[in-house]
Structures are given as C-alpha cells and as structure tokens.
Amino acid sequence: MTGLIMADNKDTQYQGTNAHSSSDNASNNNTSNTQGAENTNTTNAFGYTPFANFPFGNNAFGFGSNPFNNFGTNAFDLPQNPLDFLSKTNPFAHMASSIPPYNPAVGEFYSEFFGNMTKLSQQIAQQSMRANQAPQYTNTSIMMDLMDGWRKMGQMVTNHPGTMVEDQLQLFKDQMHLWQNTLQQFAGKKIDPVASPEKGDKRFNDEEWEDNPIFNFLKQYYLLTTQAMMDAIDGVEGIDEKTRQRLAFFTRQWINAVAPTNFLMTNPEVLRLTIESRGQNLVQGMKQLAEDMGNSADTLNIRMTDQSAFRVGDNIATSKGKVVFENHMMQLIQYDPSTEKVKQRPLLMVPPWINKFYIMDLRENNSFVHWAVNEGHTVYVISWANPTPEYKNVGMSTYMKDGVLAAMDQIEAITGEKTINITGYCIGGMLTALTLGYLAATKQESRIASATLWATIIDFSDPGDIGVFIDDKIVAAIDKQNADKGVFDGRMMGVSFSLLRENSLYWNYYVQNYLKGERPVPFDLLYWNSDCTNVTAALHHFLLREFYINNLLRKPGGVEIDGVKIDLSKVKIPVFMVATLQDHIAKWKSCYPGTQVFGGEKVFVLGESGHIAGIMNPPGSKYGYYTNDNYTADADQWYKDATYVKDTWWTRWHDWIKPFEGNEINARVVGQNSQGKEIPTYGDAPGSYVTVKATEALTGHNFAEAYRSQLPPV
C-alpha cells in the first residue's frame, strides 16, 4: 500500500542513495558481533522484535546467534583454523598511515571523545528503556508463531535428514574452497570468488571487500553461510507455505541485520573513515541516533532525508488552489485551472490515508495534479485528517460516507455536475472500489462516469511479504495494542514497510547516518515517505481482518457497509486499473484480478518500476508499460502475451478517459459555484490538515478539532 511504504527500492537507488546495510549498535566490534546481533531491536509496525531471538543457535551450520562469533571453528574440524591464522595478521595495517602523528592534544581529544560517547550512550539507553515499557502484545504473538514454525521445521529435518546432510557437505566444500582461495590471495594470486553478492547489492562495493584477503574472506563466508540458511528453509519438506514464508522472511531480516557491513570493526569503509576523522563520525552518528530515537515510536525511525529542507506548500505540494470544504475527516482541495476551457466532469482523487496526499503533487515536473490541471481537468483532492486517539472508533464506513461521498456531494454543490470521474491510489483505491460497490447497490452508480485505480489490491490471497505479519492470532494482538492507544502510530507503519526492502530502505541509512556520521541528503520523496498519518483502531482492524485475512473485497456480498452488501461485479461503470511490475507493496498479480471482478468495461495496464516511480511517471520519463486486451484469468499468461509500450501509462489513460469527460466549458473559478456566487473557503492549498504530524496527532493536536463532535463515541 502506498502509504504503507513508501519509496520503493528503485526509487531510492535511482537517487544514488548509498545501499550499505547497518546494525543497531554503532559501536560493536568484530569480537562483539554476537552482542550486536542479540541487541538488534528492530520492532516492526505491528510491535514485535524480529531479531531478538534467532532460532539457528547451535544449528547444523555450527554457529550460535551470530555466524561470525566462531565461524569456521565449530562447524567442521578444519585442517587449519582460518581465524587462528588470520588473527596473526593485521588487516588494517595499510590504514595506519592515515593516523596523524601524536601530539599533546591527542589525550585531551580522546578524553572529550569518550566523554561524549558515554553521555550519548546513556541518553540512547534511557530512550530505549522508555520505548520498551509499553506492552508488546504483537511481539509475543509473532514470536510464538515463529517458535512453532521452528519446531515444525526441526521435526521435518529430523524426519528427512538427507537433504540437510547434503547441504552441509556442500557448504563444507565451499568453505574449504574459500579458505584455499584466501591463502592463495595472501600469496598474491588473483582468484575467482566462491560466492559473490547478488546483482544490485551495494553493501560490498568498497574495494577492500575484494582486495583485502581478510575482508574478502569475511564477505564470502557470510554470503555462503547465509545462503545455505535460506536454502535450508526453502528445501525442507513437510511444512506449510505460510510457515515457510514466515521463517524465510524473518531469517532474511536477521541475516541482513548481522551483515559484516553493519558493524564498525568489519566494515572497511567505516574503519577508514573512523581513523581519518579520529572518531568524529561516531560522535556525530551517536548524536543523530539519539535524536532519531527521541523521534521514534516503538521502532527506531531512521531519518532518510534532511527534514529541514522541505516545507509543504513552499517547495513541495505547490500546485495552486483552495480548500473548499472541510469536516472531521478531510479537507477538500480544488485546484486553480491553467486552461481557458476545462472538462465538464470534475476529477476527484482519493489518496491513501496512511501517507499524505501530496505524493500526487510532490514537485511540478512529476505532479499528476499539475499535469491533469494542464490537460483541462477540474481537479479535487481529499486531504485526510491525521487521527488522534479520539478517532478510535472511526472505521471504513465513516471514511466512505464522511470522506468520499461527502466530497462528491460538495463537488456537485459547487459545480452543479451530478457525475464525476474518480481516481483512487492504493488503499485509497480500495476505498474507491468499496464506494463503487456501495453506489451500485444503492442505485446511485450514475454519480460516477469512470473510475481509475492505481496500485489497488483486489485479491488478497497472496499479499506478498506483508502476509507474514498477518494471521488470526497476530490480528487479535494488534487489536489489543490498538485498543490501548486508539490509533496505530504512523511512524511504526513506515518503518515496517521499509523492512520489506531492508537493505535499501533501512540498514543503508543506519550505516550512513550512525556509523559514517553523515547527514542525510535532501530527497523530497523520502520526506513524503516519512510524513506519516496514524491509522484508527477500527479502520486497521477492518483492513487486516476483512481484506487480508478473509479476502472479502472480491467476494460478492463479502463486505458490508452500514447494512449494504458490496458486490464489485455489480459495478458496471468503466474501470481503468494500473499496477506496476516491481511493486512490493501492492503486487501486480493481486491487482490484476480486478479484470475478473468488475462487471463493466475494464482496462488493465502494467507499468514498469515500483509502487511510487511506476505510478508517478509523467510524459518523458523512462518507464513504459505493458498492455493486453485479452484479460484471461491467468495473470502470468496475460503478461506473457502483453505488448510493451515505450511511453508513460498517463498517455494511455488520457486517451481512455476522453469519452467520460463531458463537453468543454469555461474554466471554473475556485471559490465560486456554478452560478458565479462566492462560496466559503478554508485557506490556500495544500490546506492545514496536511501539516499535522503523526506525533502531534498522538498528543491530541488536529486541525479538525472544530468537528470533533461528529466523531463516534469512544
């Protein structure tokens, strides 16, 4: 879901962001990696700690909680222990030349250095203790599920040991091959690697990982061992796929958390920088870590961009317009026309409620709002209120009736048009789909001429990695946790979805910010990504239970809103659906079933790239799309037969929507109705609701305060 995360992997890499991983303990060294692994405390959006207890301890691969604790010494009786030999060498000798000569100020410097580090460590420890004081219902539920999964896997390995033995023998051979190569590299020979990082893995880009025998050995040993762990999970027989998926996901999280790139003494680039700066990178990193922990919820929320570089309404979300309506749920923004003539039927855009709407208006050259206005559309956008704990009982029905339907009523009152076009993005698309079903069931379908759904899941049978977080027990734990707070903290949601692409969207920023001590660079997309909104307890429950667990959205009559059963097959208006090939939040194969569900004219296109870059893809961008008018039930077959178009899908949509736009009329004046009379407005775009931060809303601050009486009782 968009807003459930937010920048996709390609978006971040495209901006040239470093892709190194990192750990939660910036001061760990090579002899304390076990401690670093055990202390890694990355709680996800649902409140559990995936790295706290790793079940591979004393396992077939011969290492405990950290594979680098005694690697090579327990698994097999090697002819010669690599670490015994390597400990007699100094892999950092070539770095020593960068250390300045001693002078009397050195003692004073180091006294100040360690004093600063001690103070910062105490501050971080206090913040960590405060963060862990709240009950962790979901953490307990997840860990119980994982323990049950490891038990099942252990039983299957015991019953079918053959494959595991073969894997261990192959790992042993590879380790011996690696050791032989390492000895030859010490002798000055150039040897082909036994294991190499996957394409796109930038953690090991530094030349030392290849040129230095110590680091080369460490890198390859890590890659060999961790791949064997993943292969073991993939190859074990007799466990259900849900359990296998969950074990694989959390094992991958742990593997990437304990990567040697994440620790001071096993990252050559960080070591060099520490020597050259006399440790000032660590002091600055600890300061930033303390600041980020102070701004985090139960999870360390790593800042990914320079927050001070952006101001909503100033250098992002700059399209001109006014707020023409507001209530306790949303502000409705109408944008100024840029053409003399406009389309008769207005265009209403429904963003997700987890992030702010301005992903549609981030900057002028990729703003869909700006482009659509220039194409002659009268554009209206919903800006959702950031829920406070008082919104606890606000559910999907309220978001539909006091959000989408209220916006439609107001657009009709302003323009006089009884029929509009509507576009929904991600979860906003799910709400839009429900609204279409509601209008069809209540004989009001004529209010919408066409609907467009961006990255909108219709079938939740395979939601991707997010599915590992969701089952009956976990949702019950989430409900209990949300009941205590009234809302789900939006900051936690952002971190959770970053961990779906943990190396490029989490650990790399940890290394950059806390080990290197670098300040994040300004990046508008990542600013939006971190500008989260909270989710009400009732809405969160509905989404997880009705959609993710029960998969009721596509089932006729499966979802009921205020006594009205929703059946998407009754929706006869034209629907344009766009998904993206590399979307890890709303998988395209989960969006494609809309072609089988909606009852009217359907168009489905598959854009390149991911959840953000593939959707916000204006003319002139590098990403194309796939199209195929034969909507078979088999998504893979549809893709196999599809035709690639080297153009943005915006162009295809522009041509598709023309029959539903109505006639051309004189441009509308924002602040006036169709009779030319002045109407109330509530300030300039982007409005006031969008400026409320998740932390402010948690303490009760919300610009919708004047409308609190409209909330259901808590």
PDB file of N, CA, C and O in Angstrom, residues 365-414:
ATOM      1  N   ASN A 365       7.407  18.868 -11.930  1.00  0.00           N
ATOM      2  CA  ASN A 365       7.725  18.060 -13.113  1.00  0.00           C
ATOM      3  C   ASN A 365       7.243  16.624 -13.021  1.00  0.00           C
ATOM      4  O   ASN A 365       7.301  15.893 -14.011  1.00  0.00           O
ATOM      5  N   ASN A 366       6.778  16.170 -11.847  1.00  0.00           N
ATOM      6  CA  ASN A 366       6.194  14.830 -11.786  1.00  0.00           C
ATOM      7  C   ASN A 366       4.863  14.819 -11.038  1.00  0.00           C
ATOM      8  O   ASN A 366       4.425  13.781 -10.547  1.00  0.00           O
ATOM      9  N   SER A 367       4.218  15.973 -10.969  1.00  0.00           N
ATOM     10  CA  SER A 367       2.947  16.097 -10.265  1.00  0.00           C
ATOM     11  C   SER A 367       1.801  15.682 -11.181  1.00  0.00           C
ATOM     12  O   SER A 367       1.574  16.294 -12.228  1.00  0.00           O
ATOM     13  N   PHE A 368       1.061  14.657 -10.757  1.00  0.00           N
ATOM     14  CA  PHE A 368      -0.116  14.272 -11.523  1.00  0.00           C
ATOM     15  C   PHE A 368      -1.169  15.372 -11.454  1.00  0.00           C
ATOM     16  O   PHE A 368      -1.871  15.634 -12.436  1.00  0.00           O
ATOM     17  N   VAL A 369      -1.274  16.023 -10.302  1.00  0.00           N
ATOM     18  CA  VAL A 369      -2.229  17.128 -10.165  1.00  0.00           C
ATOM     19  C   VAL A 369      -1.912  18.218 -11.180  1.00  0.00           C
ATOM     20  O   VAL A 369      -2.799  18.691 -11.919  1.00  0.00           O
ATOM     21  N   HIS A 370      -0.662  18.642 -11.242  1.00  0.00           N
ATOM     22  CA  HIS A 370      -0.250  19.703 -12.160  1.00  0.00           C
ATOM     23  C   HIS A 370      -0.513  19.292 -13.612  1.00  0.00           C
ATOM     24  O   HIS A 370      -1.035  20.082 -14.412  1.00  0.00           O
ATOM     25  N   TRP A 371      -0.177  18.050 -13.952  1.00  0.00           N
ATOM     26  CA  TRP A 371      -0.366  17.555 -15.323  1.00  0.00           C
ATOM     27  C   TRP A 371      -1.848  17.497 -15.676  1.00  0.00           C
ATOM     28  O   TRP A 371      -2.261  17.927 -16.768  1.00  0.00           O
ATOM     29  N   ALA A 372      -2.676  16.964 -14.767  1.00  0.00           N
ATOM     30  CA  ALA A 372      -4.106  16.830 -15.045  1.00  0.00           C
ATOM     31  C   ALA A 372      -4.773  18.197 -15.186  1.00  0.00           C
ATOM     32  O   ALA A 372      -5.651  18.384 -16.044  1.00  0.00           O
ATOM     33  N   VAL A 373      -4.367  19.158 -14.369  1.00  0.00           N
ATOM     34  CA  VAL A 373      -4.899  20.509 -14.497  1.00  0.00           C
ATOM     35  C   VAL A 373      -4.532  21.088 -15.858  1.00  0.00           C
ATOM     36  O   VAL A 373      -5.369  21.707 -16.545  1.00  0.00           O
ATOM     37  N   ASN A 374      -3.294  20.876 -16.287  1.00  0.00           N
ATOM     38  CA  ASN A 374      -2.864  21.378 -17.601  1.00  0.00           C
ATOM     39  C   ASN A 374      -3.591  20.689 -18.750  1.00  0.00           C
ATOM     40  O   ASN A 374      -3.700  21.255 -19.852  1.00  0.00           O
ATOM     41  N   GLU A 375      -4.108  19.483 -18.499  1.00  0.00           N
ATOM     42  CA  GLU A 375      -4.875  18.768 -19.514  1.00  0.00           C
ATOM     43  C   GLU A 375      -6.343  19.196 -19.508  1.00  0.00           C
ATOM     44  O   GLU A 375      -7.141  18.663 -20.283  1.00  0.00           O
ATOM     45  N   GLY A 376      -6.715  20.115 -18.633  1.00  0.00           N
ATOM     46  CA  GLY A 376      -8.058  20.662 -18.650  1.00  0.00           C
ATOM     47  C   GLY A 376      -9.017  20.053 -17.655  1.00  0.00           C
ATOM     48  O   GLY A 376     -10.222  20.320 -17.712  1.00  0.00           O
ATOM     49  N   HIS A 377      -8.526  19.258 -16.713  1.00  0.00           N
ATOM     50  CA  HIS A 377      -9.405  18.676 -15.693  1.00  0.00           C
ATOM     51  C   HIS A 377      -9.581  19.646 -14.532  1.00  0.00           C
ATOM     52  O   HIS A 377      -8.635  20.339 -14.140  1.00  0.00           O
ATOM     53  N   THR A 378     -10.785  19.706 -13.990  1.00  0.00           N
ATOM     54  CA  THR A 378     -11.010  20.389 -12.720  1.00  0.00           C
ATOM     55  C   THR A 378     -10.721  19.372 -11.629  1.00  0.00           C
ATOM     56  O   THR A 378     -11.494  18.438 -11.408  1.00  0.00           O
ATOM     57  N   VAL A 379      -9.583  19.544 -10.962  1.00  0.00           N
ATOM     58  CA  VAL A 379      -9.078  18.519 -10.048  1.00  0.00           C
ATOM     59  C   VAL A 379      -9.433  18.860  -8.605  1.00  0.00           C
ATOM     60  O   VAL A 379      -9.166  19.970  -8.126  1.00  0.00           O
ATOM     61  N   TYR A 380     -10.019  17.870  -7.932  1.00  0.00           N
ATOM     62  CA  TYR A 380     -10.271  17.928  -6.495  1.00  0.00           C
ATOM     63  C   TYR A 380      -9.482  16.797  -5.831  1.00  0.00           C
ATOM     64  O   TYR A 380      -9.438  15.677  -6.341  1.00  0.00           O
ATOM     65  N   VAL A 381      -8.880  17.075  -4.677  1.00  0.00           N
ATOM     66  CA  VAL A 381      -8.120  16.068  -3.935  1.00  0.00           C
ATOM     67  C   VAL A 381      -8.567  16.078  -2.483  1.00  0.00           C
ATOM     68  O   VAL A 381      -8.745  17.143  -1.881  1.00  0.00           O
ATOM     69  N   ILE A 382      -8.721  14.877  -1.917  1.00  0.00           N
ATOM     70  CA  ILE A 382      -9.021  14.732  -0.495  1.00  0.00           C
ATOM     71  C   ILE A 382      -7.714  14.760   0.288  1.00  0.00           C
ATOM     72  O   ILE A 382      -6.764  14.049  -0.041  1.00  0.00           O
ATOM     73  N   SER A 383      -7.657  15.579   1.333  1.00  0.00           N
ATOM     74  CA  SER A 383      -6.534  15.596   2.274  1.00  0.00           C
ATOM     75  C   SER A 383      -7.065  15.093   3.613  1.00  0.00           C
ATOM     76  O   SER A 383      -7.835  15.779   4.289  1.00  0.00           O
ATOM     77  N   TRP A 384      -6.673  13.873   4.003  1.00  0.00           N
ATOM     78  CA  TRP A 384      -7.239  13.231   5.185  1.00  0.00           C
ATOM     79  C   TRP A 384      -6.738  13.889   6.470  1.00  0.00           C
ATOM     80  O   TRP A 384      -5.588  14.323   6.564  1.00  0.00           O
ATOM     81  N   ALA A 385      -7.594  13.930   7.474  1.00  0.00           N
ATOM     82  CA  ALA A 385      -7.197  14.363   8.814  1.00  0.00           C
ATOM     83  C   ALA A 385      -6.274  13.318   9.423  1.00  0.00           C
ATOM     84  O   ALA A 385      -6.424  12.115   9.171  1.00  0.00           O
ATOM     85  N   ASN A 386      -5.308  13.759  10.209  1.00  0.00           N
ATOM     86  CA  ASN A 386      -4.399  12.840  10.909  1.00  0.00           C
ATOM     87  C   ASN A 386      -5.065  12.436  12.220  1.00  0.00           C
ATOM     88  O   ASN A 386      -5.227  13.274  13.108  1.00  0.00           O
ATOM     89  N   PRO A 387      -5.463  11.174  12.370  1.00  0.00           N
ATOM     90  CA  PRO A 387      -6.312  10.789  13.508  1.00  0.00           C
ATOM     91  C   PRO A 387      -5.614  10.932  14.858  1.00  0.00           C
ATOM     92  O   PRO A 387      -4.444  10.576  15.017  1.00  0.00           O
ATOM     93  N   THR A 388      -6.361  11.420  15.821  1.00  0.00           N
ATOM     94  CA  THR A 388      -5.952  11.429  17.221  1.00  0.00           C
ATOM     95  C   THR A 388      -6.545  10.189  17.894  1.00  0.00           C
ATOM     96  O   THR A 388      -7.364   9.474  17.297  1.00  0.00           O
ATOM     97  N   PRO A 389      -6.166   9.906  19.143  1.00  0.00           N
ATOM     98  CA  PRO A 389      -6.772   8.759  19.830  1.00  0.00           C
ATOM     99  C   PRO A 389      -8.291   8.808  19.891  1.00  0.00           C
ATOM    100  O   PRO A 389      -8.943   7.765  20.008  1.00  0.00           O
ATOM    101  N   GLU A 390      -8.874  10.009  19.798  1.00  0.00           N
ATOM    102  CA  GLU A 390     -10.340  10.134  19.824  1.00  0.00           C
ATOM    103  C   GLU A 390     -10.996   9.521  18.590  1.00  0.00           C
ATOM    104  O   GLU A 390     -12.205   9.294  18.582  1.00  0.00           O
ATOM    105  N   TYR A 391     -10.217   9.246  17.542  1.00  0.00           N
ATOM    106  CA  TYR A 391     -10.746   8.640  16.314  1.00  0.00           C
ATOM    107  C   TYR A 391     -10.803   7.109  16.402  1.00  0.00           C
ATOM    108  O   TYR A 391     -11.015   6.439  15.396  1.00  0.00           O
ATOM    109  N   LYS A 392     -10.613   6.582  17.555  1.00  0.00           N
ATOM    110  CA  LYS A 392     -10.502   5.142  17.759  1.00  0.00           C
ATOM    111  C   LYS A 392     -11.578   4.336  17.028  1.00  0.00           C
ATOM    112  O   LYS A 392     -11.296   3.326  16.389  1.00  0.00           O
ATOM    113  N   ASN A 393     -12.835   4.780  17.097  1.00  0.00           N
ATOM    114  CA  ASN A 393     -13.951   4.006  16.532  1.00  0.00           C
ATOM    115  C   ASN A 393     -14.324   4.427  15.118  1.00  0.00           C
ATOM    116  O   ASN A 393     -15.344   3.981  14.591  1.00  0.00           O
ATOM    117  N   VAL A 394     -13.529   5.280  14.504  1.00  0.00           N
ATOM    118  CA  VAL A 394     -13.798   5.690  13.125  1.00  0.00           C
ATOM    119  C   VAL A 394     -13.336   4.578  12.189  1.00  0.00           C
ATOM    120  O   VAL A 394     -12.155   4.253  12.130  1.00  0.00           O
ATOM    121  N   GLY A 395     -14.282   4.002  11.449  1.00  0.00           N
ATOM    122  CA  GLY A 395     -13.964   2.876  10.588  1.00  0.00           C
ATOM    123  C   GLY A 395     -14.182   3.172   9.119  1.00  0.00           C
ATOM    124  O   GLY A 395     -14.344   4.321   8.697  1.00  0.00           O
ATOM    125  N   MET A 396     -14.222   2.121   8.323  1.00  0.00           N
ATOM    126  CA  MET A 396     -14.322   2.255   6.874  1.00  0.00           C
ATOM    127  C   MET A 396     -15.596   2.974   6.450  1.00  0.00           C
ATOM    128  O   MET A 396     -15.593   3.766   5.498  1.00  0.00           O
ATOM    129  N   SER A 397     -16.688   2.729   7.143  1.00  0.00           N
ATOM    130  CA  SER A 397     -17.951   3.379   6.804  1.00  0.00           C
ATOM    131  C   SER A 397     -17.824   4.894   6.894  1.00  0.00           C
ATOM    132  O   SER A 397     -18.296   5.622   6.008  1.00  0.00           O
ATOM    133  N   THR A 398     -17.159   5.389   7.940  1.00  0.00           N
ATOM    134  CA  THR A 398     -17.000   6.835   8.110  1.00  0.00           C
ATOM    135  C   THR A 398     -16.086   7.406   7.041  1.00  0.00           C
ATOM    136  O   THR A 398     -16.332   8.504   6.520  1.00  0.00           O
ATOM    137  N   TYR A 399     -15.019   6.684   6.708  1.00  0.00           N
ATOM    138  CA  TYR A 399     -14.121   7.156   5.655  1.00  0.00           C
ATOM    139  C   TYR A 399     -14.851   7.253   4.314  1.00  0.00           C
ATOM    140  O   TYR A 399     -14.576   8.154   3.522  1.00  0.00           O
ATOM    141  N   MET A 400     -15.795   6.342   4.080  1.00  0.00           N
ATOM    142  CA  MET A 400     -16.555   6.405   2.840  1.00  0.00           C
ATOM    143  C   MET A 400     -17.582   7.535   2.881  1.00  0.00           C
ATOM    144  O   MET A 400     -17.614   8.397   1.986  1.00  0.00           O
ATOM    145  N   LYS A 401     -18.413   7.562   3.920  1.00  0.00           N
ATOM    146  CA  LYS A 401     -19.551   8.490   3.930  1.00  0.00           C
ATOM    147  C   LYS A 401     -19.130   9.930   4.207  1.00  0.00           C
ATOM    148  O   LYS A 401     -19.605  10.858   3.555  1.00  0.00           O
ATOM    149  N   ASP A 402     -18.219  10.116   5.178  1.00  0.00           N
ATOM    150  CA  ASP A 402     -17.793  11.471   5.522  1.00  0.00           C
ATOM    151  C   ASP A 402     -16.518  11.870   4.787  1.00  0.00           C
ATOM    152  O   ASP A 402     -16.037  12.993   4.968  1.00  0.00           O
ATOM    153  N   GLY A 403     -15.999  10.952   3.992  1.00  0.00           N
ATOM    154  CA  GLY A 403     -14.838  11.237   3.175  1.00  0.00           C
ATOM    155  C   GLY A 403     -15.204  11.325   1.708  1.00  0.00           C
ATOM    156  O   GLY A 403     -15.495  12.402   1.174  1.00  0.00           O
ATOM    157  N   VAL A 404     -15.282  10.192   1.028  1.00  0.00           N
ATOM    158  CA  VAL A 404     -15.501  10.171  -0.421  1.00  0.00           C
ATOM    159  C   VAL A 404     -16.884  10.712  -0.792  1.00  0.00           C
ATOM    160  O   VAL A 404     -17.011  11.591  -1.658  1.00  0.00           O
ATOM    161  N   LEU A 405     -17.926  10.203  -0.147  1.00  0.00           N
ATOM    162  CA  LEU A 405     -19.275  10.635  -0.522  1.00  0.00           C
ATOM    163  C   LEU A 405     -19.518  12.100  -0.160  1.00  0.00           C
ATOM    164  O   LEU A 405     -20.181  12.829  -0.915  1.00  0.00           O
ATOM    165  N   ALA A 406     -18.968  12.536   0.965  1.00  0.00           N
ATOM    166  CA  ALA A 406     -19.102  13.951   1.327  1.00  0.00           C
ATOM    167  C   ALA A 406     -18.382  14.838   0.314  1.00  0.00           C
ATOM    168  O   ALA A 406     -18.873  15.922  -0.040  1.00  0.00           O
ATOM    169  N   ALA A 407     -17.227  14.392  -0.168  1.00  0.00           N
ATOM    170  CA  ALA A 407     -16.504  15.152  -1.195  1.00  0.00           C
ATOM    171  C   ALA A 407     -17.315  15.221  -2.477  1.00  0.00           C
ATOM    172  O   ALA A 407     -17.405  16.276  -3.125  1.00  0.00           O
ATOM    173  N   MET A 408     -17.944  14.109  -2.861  1.00  0.00           N
ATOM    174  CA  MET A 408     -18.769  14.099  -4.068  1.00  0.00           C
ATOM    175  C   MET A 408     -19.963  15.039  -3.928  1.00  0.00           C
ATOM    176  O   MET A 408     -20.314  15.759  -4.878  1.00  0.00           O
ATOM    177  N   ASP A 409     -20.572  15.053  -2.750  1.00  0.00           N
ATOM    178  CA  ASP A 409     -21.697  15.969  -2.518  1.00  0.00           C
ATOM    179  C   ASP A 409     -21.252  17.418  -2.674  1.00  0.00           C
ATOM    180  O   ASP A 409     -21.963  18.238  -3.293  1.00  0.00           O
ATOM    181  N   GLN A 410     -20.099  17.734  -2.129  1.00  0.00           N
ATOM    182  CA  GLN A 410     -19.635  19.106  -2.178  1.00  0.00           C
ATOM    183  C   GLN A 410     -19.248  19.513  -3.602  1.00  0.00           C
ATOM    184  O   GLN A 410     -19.511  20.641  -4.028  1.00  0.00           O
ATOM    185  N   ILE A 411     -18.637  18.599  -4.350  1.00  0.00           N
ATOM    186  CA  ILE A 411     -18.289  18.898  -5.747  1.00  0.00           C
ATOM    187  C   ILE A 411     -19.546  19.185  -6.559  1.00  0.00           C
ATOM    188  O   ILE A 411     -19.580  20.111  -7.377  1.00  0.00           O
ATOM    189  N   GLU A 412     -20.602  18.405  -6.322  1.00  0.00           N
ATOM    190  CA  GLU A 412     -21.864  18.647  -7.028  1.00  0.00           C
ATOM    191  C   GLU A 412     -22.447  20.002  -6.637  1.00  0.00           C
ATOM    192  O   GLU A 412     -22.946  20.748  -7.499  1.00  0.00           O
ATOM    193  N   ALA A 413     -22.360  20.348  -5.365  1.00  0.00           N
ATOM    194  CA  ALA A 413     -22.899  21.637  -4.918  1.00  0.00           C
ATOM    195  C   ALA A 413     -22.133  22.805  -5.535  1.00  0.00           C
ATOM    196  O   ALA A 413     -22.718  23.848  -5.852  1.00  0.00           O
ATOM    197  N   ILE A 414     -20.825  22.641  -5.721  1.00  0.00           N
ATOM    198  CA  ILE A 414     -20.003  23.724  -6.267  1.00  0.00           C
ATOM    199  C   ILE A 414     -20.152  23.825  -7.780  1.00  0.00           C
ATOM    200  O   ILE A 414     -20.354  24.913  -8.336  1.00  0.00           O
TER     201      ILE A 414
END
